[in-house]
Amino acid sequence: MINLKLIETNFDEFNSKLKAKKVGEDVLKNLLEAYKENKKIKLEIESLQSEQNAKSKKMGEFMKSGDKESANALKTELDSKKAQIATLNESLNESEEKLNLVAAAVPNIIDDDVPLGADEDENVELKKVLEPPCFDFKPLEHWQLAEKNGWIDFAAGAKLAGSRFSVLRGQGAKLARALVNYMIDFNSSRGFELVNVPFLVSSNALFGTGQLPKFADDLYKIYDEDLYLIPTSEVPVTNLYNDEIIAENELPIKMTCYSACFRKEAGSAGKDTRGMIRQHQFEKVELVCITKPEQSDKVFDEMVACASDLLSSLGLAHRHMLLCSGDLGFSAVKTIDLEVWLAGQDKYREISSVSNTRDFQARRAKIRFKDGKKNTLCHTLNGSSLAVGRTLIAIMENYQQKDGSIKIPAVLEKYI
């Protein structure tokens, strides 16, 4: 959740950074009004309590001096003030509920070095890593290679569950499993602890990382239960520390996790309808870090390097893209996407997204650390390392041979 103190201390900057993320004027207006109303009630309560404390002290003096008449008059007045405070406290509870409801739907602000822009067309390329392969034939797309090699069965996926599902078979299934094991080993060698978490979480966990209430339409909910299929393992892994106070010497906490992910892909109708670029169920190996504020920039760079080096170790050309303000996710202050080269599509496509959310998720999920004598909000970061299906696709398209067969990157041979 956004830091509401920013509304009071620097509203203009706060306002401009939210507008850069395409937050509407009406949302900002509602937020400001809810904040002002809440603050006004708090000030009224504080004023009455201060007045009541002073008069309680005066009444004590009257009682001590034996002036019962004055003491009784003050008591009547104090009882009236007490009733006023009780009524105002009820109003305050309602006001805070309203403020939290409005604030919960407001995204995180952007970092100062995030470029301003409307959409993905204004993202900034930071660098390219490795050269795309050259072919003396027209390279096929992965769905064509899948048919030739029998690796992916799209018809079976549709028969079992409908569109945007697929079945991996034979060598395709083996390669996907090899990729998972290789990614976990690679991330573990970089100091990320492996965790294995449930693929179902509560609404509280989804609120903590920012998927609820904003993105309810993109989630698969279990009927009649407070459980949802996870859209990414970022949700359960980050929430391992929900409502906890972490010892300072334990930070940074660096974790990696394999999971299946489930998304309705609301709003993606007509996009990537062929193949398995955009699926309702997919696999991913995730990186999640929890840090002290002063550690988060360094850890962010480490996470980007880890995902990039993993792609390089597989011999896959890719580029680093700094997302502009209009393309940033709800919880992120800054994101670098890694886009892998797909020879069959003749373009770069996103395969990893590494984000710093600063204290946004930690405020929602109450993730704190003991900073000396006081509790301070942690910073949380997350990133794909990598999307398994898209890595499989990249290997298929970039390692294809003229006869339609597919070579395997050397680092994966011992895993198959």
Coordinates of C-alpha atoms in Angstrom, one line a residue:
M1 CA 0.0 0.0 0.0
I2 CA 1.1 3.5 -0.7
N3 CA 2.7 5.6 2.1
L4 CA -0.2 7.9 3.0
K5 CA 2.2 10.3 4.8
L6 CA 3.4 11.4 1.3
I7 CA 0.0 13.0 0.7
E8 CA 0.7 15.4 3.5
T9 CA 4.4 15.9 3.1
N10 CA 4.7 16.2 -0.7
F11 CA 1.4 15.8 -2.5
D12 CA 2.4 17.4 -5.7
E13 CA 5.3 15.0 -6.3
F14 CA 3.1 12.1 -5.1
N15 CA 0.4 13.1 -7.4
S16 CA 2.6 13.5 -10.5
K17 CA 4.2 10.1 -9.9
L18 CA 0.8 8.4 -9.7
K19 CA -0.4 10.2 -12.9
A20 CA 2.7 8.9 -14.7
K21 CA 1.4 5.4 -13.9
K22 CA -1.9 6.3 -15.5
V23 CA -3.9 6.7 -12.3
G24 CA -7.1 8.7 -13.0
E25 CA -7.9 12.1 -11.6
D26 CA -11.0 10.7 -9.9
V27 CA -8.9 8.1 -8.0
L28 CA -6.5 10.8 -6.7
K29 CA -9.3 13.1 -5.8
N30 CA -11.1 10.4 -3.8
L31 CA -7.8 9.5 -2.1
L32 CA -7.1 13.1 -1.1
E33 CA -10.7 13.6 0.2
A34 CA -10.7 10.4 2.2
Y35 CA -7.3 11.3 3.7
K36 CA -8.4 14.8 4.6
E37 CA -11.7 13.5 6.2
N38 CA -9.7 11.0 8.2
K39 CA -7.2 13.6 9.4
K40 CA -10.0 16.0 10.3
I41 CA -11.7 13.5 12.6
K42 CA -8.4 12.6 14.2
L43 CA -7.7 16.2 15.0
E44 CA -11.2 16.7 16.5
I45 CA -10.7 13.6 18.7
E46 CA -7.2 14.8 19.8
S47 CA -8.6 18.3 20.6
L48 CA -11.4 16.9 22.7
Q49 CA -9.1 14.4 24.5
S50 CA -6.7 17.3 25.3
E51 CA -9.6 19.4 26.6
Q52 CA -10.9 16.4 28.6
N53 CA -7.5 15.7 30.2
A54 CA -7.2 19.3 31.3
K55 CA -10.7 19.4 32.8
S56 CA -10.2 16.0 34.5
K57 CA -7.2 17.5 36.2
K58 CA -9.2 20.6 37.2
M59 CA -12.0 18.4 38.6
G60 CA -9.5 16.6 40.7
E61 CA -8.4 19.9 42.1
F62 CA -12.0 20.8 42.9
M63 CA -12.6 17.5 44.7
K64 CA -9.4 17.9 46.7
S65 CA -10.5 21.4 47.8
G66 CA -14.0 20.2 48.7
D67 CA -15.7 22.3 45.9
K68 CA -18.2 19.5 45.1
E69 CA -20.5 21.8 43.1
S70 CA -17.8 22.8 40.6
A71 CA -16.6 19.2 40.5
N72 CA -20.1 17.9 39.6
A73 CA -20.5 20.6 36.9
L74 CA -17.3 19.6 35.4
K75 CA -18.2 15.9 35.6
T76 CA -21.4 16.6 33.6
E77 CA -19.3 18.4 31.0
L78 CA -16.7 15.6 30.9
D79 CA -19.4 12.9 30.4
S80 CA -20.7 14.9 27.5
K81 CA -17.2 15.1 26.0
K82 CA -16.8 11.4 26.5
A83 CA -19.9 10.7 24.5
Q84 CA -18.7 13.0 21.7
I85 CA -15.4 11.2 21.6
A86 CA -17.1 7.8 21.4
T87 CA -19.3 9.1 18.5
L88 CA -16.2 10.5 16.7
N89 CA -14.3 7.2 17.2
E90 CA -17.1 5.4 15.4
S91 CA -16.8 8.0 12.6
L92 CA -13.0 7.5 12.6
N93 CA -13.4 3.7 12.2
E94 CA -15.7 4.3 9.2
S95 CA -13.3 6.9 7.8
E96 CA -10.3 4.6 8.1
E97 CA -12.2 1.8 6.4
K98 CA -13.0 4.1 3.5
L99 CA -9.5 5.4 3.3
N100 CA -7.9 1.9 3.3
L101 CA -10.4 0.8 0.7
V102 CA -9.5 3.7 -1.6
A103 CA -5.7 3.4 -0.9
A104 CA -5.7 -0.4 -1.5
A105 CA -6.6 0.2 -5.2
V106 CA -3.9 2.8 -5.7
P107 CA -0.7 1.6 -7.3
N108 CA 2.8 2.2 -6.1
I109 CA 4.6 5.4 -7.2
I110 CA 7.6 5.2 -9.5
D111 CA 11.3 5.7 -8.8
D112 CA 12.9 8.9 -10.0
D113 CA 15.0 7.1 -12.7
V114 CA 12.0 5.5 -14.4
P115 CA 11.4 7.0 -17.8
L116 CA 8.0 8.6 -18.4
G117 CA 5.9 7.0 -21.1
A118 CA 2.5 5.7 -22.0
D119 CA 3.1 2.1 -22.8
E120 CA 5.6 -0.6 -23.8
D121 CA 6.5 1.3 -27.0
E122 CA 8.3 3.8 -24.8
N123 CA 10.3 1.3 -22.7
V124 CA 14.1 1.9 -22.9
E125 CA 16.6 -0.6 -24.1
L126 CA 19.5 -0.7 -21.7
K127 CA 21.7 -3.3 -23.4
K128 CA 21.8 -6.4 -25.6
V129 CA 23.5 -9.6 -24.5
L130 CA 24.8 -12.1 -27.1
E131 CA 24.1 -12.1 -30.8
P132 CA 20.9 -13.7 -32.2
P133 CA 21.7 -16.9 -34.2
C134 CA 22.0 -16.7 -38.0
F135 CA 20.3 -19.4 -40.2
D136 CA 20.8 -20.4 -43.8
F137 CA 17.2 -21.3 -43.9
K138 CA 13.9 -19.7 -42.8
P139 CA 13.5 -20.6 -39.1
L140 CA 10.2 -22.1 -38.0
E141 CA 8.1 -20.9 -35.1
H142 CA 7.8 -23.1 -32.0
W143 CA 4.3 -24.3 -32.7
Q144 CA 5.5 -25.6 -36.1
L145 CA 8.6 -27.3 -34.5
A146 CA 6.3 -28.7 -31.8
E147 CA 4.3 -30.5 -34.5
K148 CA 7.4 -31.8 -36.3
N149 CA 9.0 -33.2 -33.1
G150 CA 5.9 -34.1 -31.1
W151 CA 7.0 -32.0 -28.2
I152 CA 3.8 -30.0 -27.6
D153 CA 0.2 -31.2 -28.1
F154 CA -2.1 -28.2 -28.3
A155 CA -5.1 -30.3 -29.3
A156 CA -4.9 -32.4 -26.2
G157 CA -4.6 -29.3 -24.0
A158 CA -7.7 -27.9 -25.6
K159 CA -9.6 -31.2 -25.2
L160 CA -8.8 -31.4 -21.5
A161 CA -9.3 -27.7 -20.5
G162 CA -10.1 -25.5 -23.4
S163 CA -8.1 -22.8 -25.2
R164 CA -4.7 -21.6 -23.9
F165 CA -3.8 -24.9 -22.4
S166 CA -1.2 -27.4 -23.8
V167 CA 0.4 -30.8 -23.1
L168 CA 4.1 -31.4 -23.2
R169 CA 5.1 -34.9 -24.4
G170 CA 8.2 -36.9 -24.7
Q171 CA 11.4 -35.0 -25.2
G172 CA 9.5 -31.7 -24.8
A173 CA 8.3 -32.7 -21.3
K174 CA 11.8 -33.9 -20.4
L175 CA 13.4 -30.7 -21.5
A176 CA 10.9 -28.6 -19.5
R177 CA 11.7 -30.6 -16.4
A178 CA 15.5 -30.3 -17.1
L179 CA 15.1 -26.5 -17.3
V180 CA 13.3 -26.4 -14.0
N181 CA 16.1 -28.4 -12.3
Y182 CA 18.9 -26.4 -14.0
M183 CA 17.3 -23.0 -13.1
I184 CA 16.9 -24.0 -9.5
D185 CA 20.6 -25.2 -9.3
F186 CA 21.8 -22.0 -11.0
N187 CA 19.8 -19.8 -8.7
S188 CA 21.0 -21.8 -5.6
S189 CA 24.6 -21.3 -6.7
R190 CA 23.9 -17.5 -6.6
G191 CA 22.8 -17.7 -2.9
F192 CA 19.0 -18.1 -3.3
E193 CA 17.4 -20.6 -0.9
L194 CA 15.0 -23.1 -2.5
V195 CA 11.5 -23.0 -1.0
N196 CA 8.5 -25.1 -2.0
V197 CA 5.1 -23.5 -1.3
P198 CA 1.4 -24.2 -1.8
F199 CA -0.1 -23.4 -5.2
L200 CA -3.2 -22.1 -3.3
V201 CA -3.3 -19.0 -1.2
S202 CA -5.8 -16.9 0.8
S203 CA -7.2 -13.5 -0.1
N204 CA -5.0 -12.0 2.6
A205 CA -1.8 -13.2 0.8
L206 CA -3.0 -11.8 -2.5
F207 CA -3.8 -8.5 -0.9
G208 CA -0.3 -8.5 0.7
T209 CA 1.4 -8.6 -2.7
G210 CA -1.1 -6.4 -4.5
Q211 CA -3.1 -8.7 -6.7
L212 CA -6.3 -8.0 -4.6
P213 CA -8.5 -6.1 -4.8
K214 CA -7.4 -4.6 -8.1
F215 CA -6.9 -7.8 -10.2
A216 CA -9.6 -10.1 -9.0
D217 CA -10.8 -10.7 -12.5
D218 CA -7.5 -12.3 -13.5
L219 CA -7.5 -14.9 -10.7
Y220 CA -8.9 -18.4 -10.5
K221 CA -10.9 -18.6 -7.2
I222 CA -11.9 -21.8 -5.5
Y223 CA -15.7 -22.0 -5.2
D224 CA -17.1 -21.2 -1.7
E225 CA -13.6 -21.0 -0.1
D226 CA -11.2 -18.2 0.6
L227 CA -8.6 -19.8 -1.7
Y228 CA -7.2 -18.8 -5.0
L229 CA -4.8 -20.5 -7.5
I230 CA -1.6 -18.6 -7.5
P231 CA -0.8 -16.3 -10.4
T232 CA 2.9 -16.4 -9.5
S233 CA 4.9 -17.9 -6.7
E234 CA 5.8 -14.4 -5.7
V235 CA 2.6 -14.4 -3.7
P236 CA 3.2 -17.3 -1.4
V237 CA 6.9 -16.8 -1.1
T238 CA 6.7 -13.1 -0.2
N239 CA 3.9 -13.9 2.3
L240 CA 6.0 -16.4 4.1
Y241 CA 6.9 -13.4 6.2
N242 CA 3.4 -11.8 6.3
D243 CA 2.8 -10.1 9.7
E244 CA 6.3 -10.9 10.9
I245 CA 9.2 -9.0 12.4
I246 CA 12.5 -10.3 11.0
A247 CA 15.8 -10.0 12.9
E248 CA 18.0 -7.4 11.1
N249 CA 20.9 -9.9 10.8
E250 CA 18.7 -12.2 8.7
L251 CA 18.4 -9.7 5.9
P252 CA 18.6 -9.9 3.0
I253 CA 16.5 -13.1 2.6
K254 CA 17.0 -14.5 -1.0
M255 CA 14.7 -17.3 -2.1
T256 CA 13.9 -19.2 -5.3
C257 CA 10.8 -21.3 -6.0
Y258 CA 9.4 -23.4 -8.8
S259 CA 5.6 -23.4 -9.3
A260 CA 2.8 -23.7 -11.7
C261 CA 1.0 -20.3 -12.3
F262 CA -2.6 -19.7 -13.2
R263 CA -4.0 -16.6 -14.8
K264 CA -7.2 -15.9 -16.7
E265 CA -5.3 -13.5 -18.9
A266 CA -8.2 -11.1 -18.7
G267 CA -7.9 -8.5 -21.5
S268 CA -5.6 -10.7 -23.7
A269 CA -8.2 -11.8 -26.2
G270 CA -6.7 -12.2 -29.6
K271 CA -3.1 -11.9 -28.4
D272 CA -0.7 -14.8 -29.0
T273 CA -3.5 -17.3 -29.9
R274 CA -1.1 -19.7 -31.6
G275 CA 1.4 -21.7 -29.6
M276 CA 2.2 -21.5 -25.9
I277 CA 3.4 -17.9 -25.4
R278 CA 0.4 -16.9 -23.4
Q279 CA -1.3 -19.7 -21.4
H280 CA -3.8 -19.9 -18.6
Q281 CA -1.4 -22.4 -16.8
F282 CA 2.4 -22.1 -17.1
E283 CA 5.5 -22.9 -15.1
K284 CA 8.0 -20.5 -13.7
V285 CA 11.0 -20.4 -11.4
E286 CA 10.8 -17.2 -9.3
L287 CA 13.3 -15.1 -7.3
V288 CA 12.0 -13.3 -4.3
C289 CA 14.0 -11.1 -1.9
I290 CA 13.3 -9.4 1.3
T291 CA 15.8 -6.7 2.3
K292 CA 16.5 -3.6 4.4
P293 CA 15.8 -0.4 2.5
E294 CA 19.5 0.4 1.9
Q295 CA 20.0 -3.1 0.4
S296 CA 17.3 -3.2 -2.2
D297 CA 19.0 -1.5 -5.1
K298 CA 22.0 -3.8 -4.8
V299 CA 19.8 -6.9 -4.5
F300 CA 17.7 -5.7 -7.5
D301 CA 20.9 -5.5 -9.7
E302 CA 21.9 -9.0 -8.4
M303 CA 18.5 -10.4 -9.4
V304 CA 18.7 -8.9 -12.9
A305 CA 22.2 -10.3 -13.3
C306 CA 21.1 -13.7 -12.1
A307 CA 18.3 -14.0 -14.6
S308 CA 20.5 -12.5 -17.4
D309 CA 23.4 -14.8 -16.7
L310 CA 21.1 -17.8 -16.7
L311 CA 19.9 -16.9 -20.2
S312 CA 23.5 -16.4 -21.3
S313 CA 24.5 -19.8 -19.9
L314 CA 21.8 -21.3 -22.2
G315 CA 23.3 -19.4 -25.1
L316 CA 20.1 -17.3 -25.6
A317 CA 20.5 -13.8 -26.9
H318 CA 18.4 -11.3 -25.0
R319 CA 18.1 -7.6 -24.1
H320 CA 17.5 -5.6 -20.9
M321 CA 14.5 -3.2 -21.1
L322 CA 13.8 -0.6 -18.5
L323 CA 10.0 -0.2 -18.3
C324 CA 8.5 3.2 -18.6
S325 CA 6.0 4.6 -16.1
G326 CA 2.9 3.6 -18.1
D327 CA 4.0 0.0 -18.5
L328 CA 5.0 -0.7 -14.8
G329 CA 3.0 -3.2 -12.8
F330 CA 0.7 -2.2 -9.9
S331 CA 3.2 -2.9 -7.1
A332 CA 6.5 -2.0 -8.8
V333 CA 8.5 1.2 -8.5
K334 CA 11.0 0.0 -11.1
T335 CA 11.1 -3.0 -13.4
I336 CA 13.7 -4.4 -15.8
D337 CA 12.3 -6.9 -18.3
L338 CA 14.6 -9.4 -20.1
E339 CA 13.4 -10.1 -23.6
V340 CA 14.8 -13.2 -25.3
W341 CA 15.3 -13.5 -29.0
L342 CA 12.9 -15.8 -30.8
A343 CA 14.3 -16.7 -34.2
G344 CA 11.0 -18.0 -35.6
Q345 CA 9.1 -14.9 -34.6
D346 CA 12.1 -12.7 -35.6
K347 CA 11.7 -10.5 -32.5
Y348 CA 12.5 -10.2 -28.8
R349 CA 9.8 -11.4 -26.4
E350 CA 9.6 -11.0 -22.6
I351 CA 10.9 -14.0 -20.6
S352 CA 11.7 -12.4 -17.3
S353 CA 10.5 -9.4 -15.3
V354 CA 12.5 -8.2 -12.2
S355 CA 10.8 -5.6 -10.0
N356 CA 11.5 -3.6 -6.8
T357 CA 8.4 -2.7 -4.9
R358 CA 10.2 -0.9 -2.1
D359 CA 8.0 -1.0 1.1
F360 CA 4.7 -1.1 -0.9
Q361 CA 4.1 -4.9 -0.4
A362 CA 5.7 -4.9 3.0
R363 CA 3.2 -2.2 4.2
R364 CA 0.2 -4.3 3.0
A365 CA 1.6 -7.6 4.3
K366 CA 3.1 -6.1 7.5
I367 CA 6.6 -7.4 6.8
R368 CA 9.0 -5.6 9.2
F369 CA 12.5 -5.9 10.7
K370 CA 13.9 -4.8 14.0
D371 CA 16.0 -1.7 13.2
G372 CA 17.6 -1.1 16.6
K373 CA 14.7 -0.5 18.9
K374 CA 12.0 0.3 16.3
N375 CA 10.2 -1.8 13.7
T376 CA 10.9 -0.7 10.1
L377 CA 9.2 -1.9 6.9
C378 CA 11.3 -4.2 4.7
H379 CA 11.7 -3.8 1.0
T380 CA 10.4 -6.7 -1.2
L381 CA 11.6 -7.7 -4.7
N382 CA 10.6 -10.3 -7.2
G383 CA 11.6 -11.6 -10.6
S384 CA 11.2 -14.5 -13.0
S385 CA 14.2 -16.7 -13.4
L386 CA 12.8 -17.9 -15.8
A387 CA 9.4 -18.6 -17.3
V388 CA 9.9 -22.3 -18.2
G389 CA 7.6 -22.4 -21.2
R390 CA 9.1 -19.4 -22.9
T391 CA 12.6 -20.7 -22.2
L392 CA 11.6 -24.0 -23.9
I393 CA 10.2 -22.0 -26.8
A394 CA 13.4 -20.0 -27.1
I395 CA 15.5 -23.1 -27.2
M396 CA 13.3 -24.7 -29.8
E397 CA 13.4 -21.6 -32.1
N398 CA 17.1 -20.7 -31.6
Y399 CA 18.6 -24.2 -31.6
Q400 CA 16.5 -25.6 -34.5
Q401 CA 18.3 -27.3 -37.4
K402 CA 17.4 -27.3 -41.1
D403 CA 15.7 -30.7 -40.9
G404 CA 13.5 -29.4 -38.0
S405 CA 15.3 -31.2 -35.2
I406 CA 16.4 -29.3 -32.2
K407 CA 19.8 -29.3 -30.5
I408 CA 20.0 -29.1 -26.7
P409 CA 22.2 -26.4 -24.9
A410 CA 25.3 -28.1 -23.5
V411 CA 24.6 -27.1 -19.9
L412 CA 21.3 -29.1 -20.0
E413 CA 22.8 -32.4 -21.3
K414 CA 23.4 -33.9 -17.9
Y415 CA 19.8 -33.0 -16.8
I416 CA 18.2 -35.0 -19.6

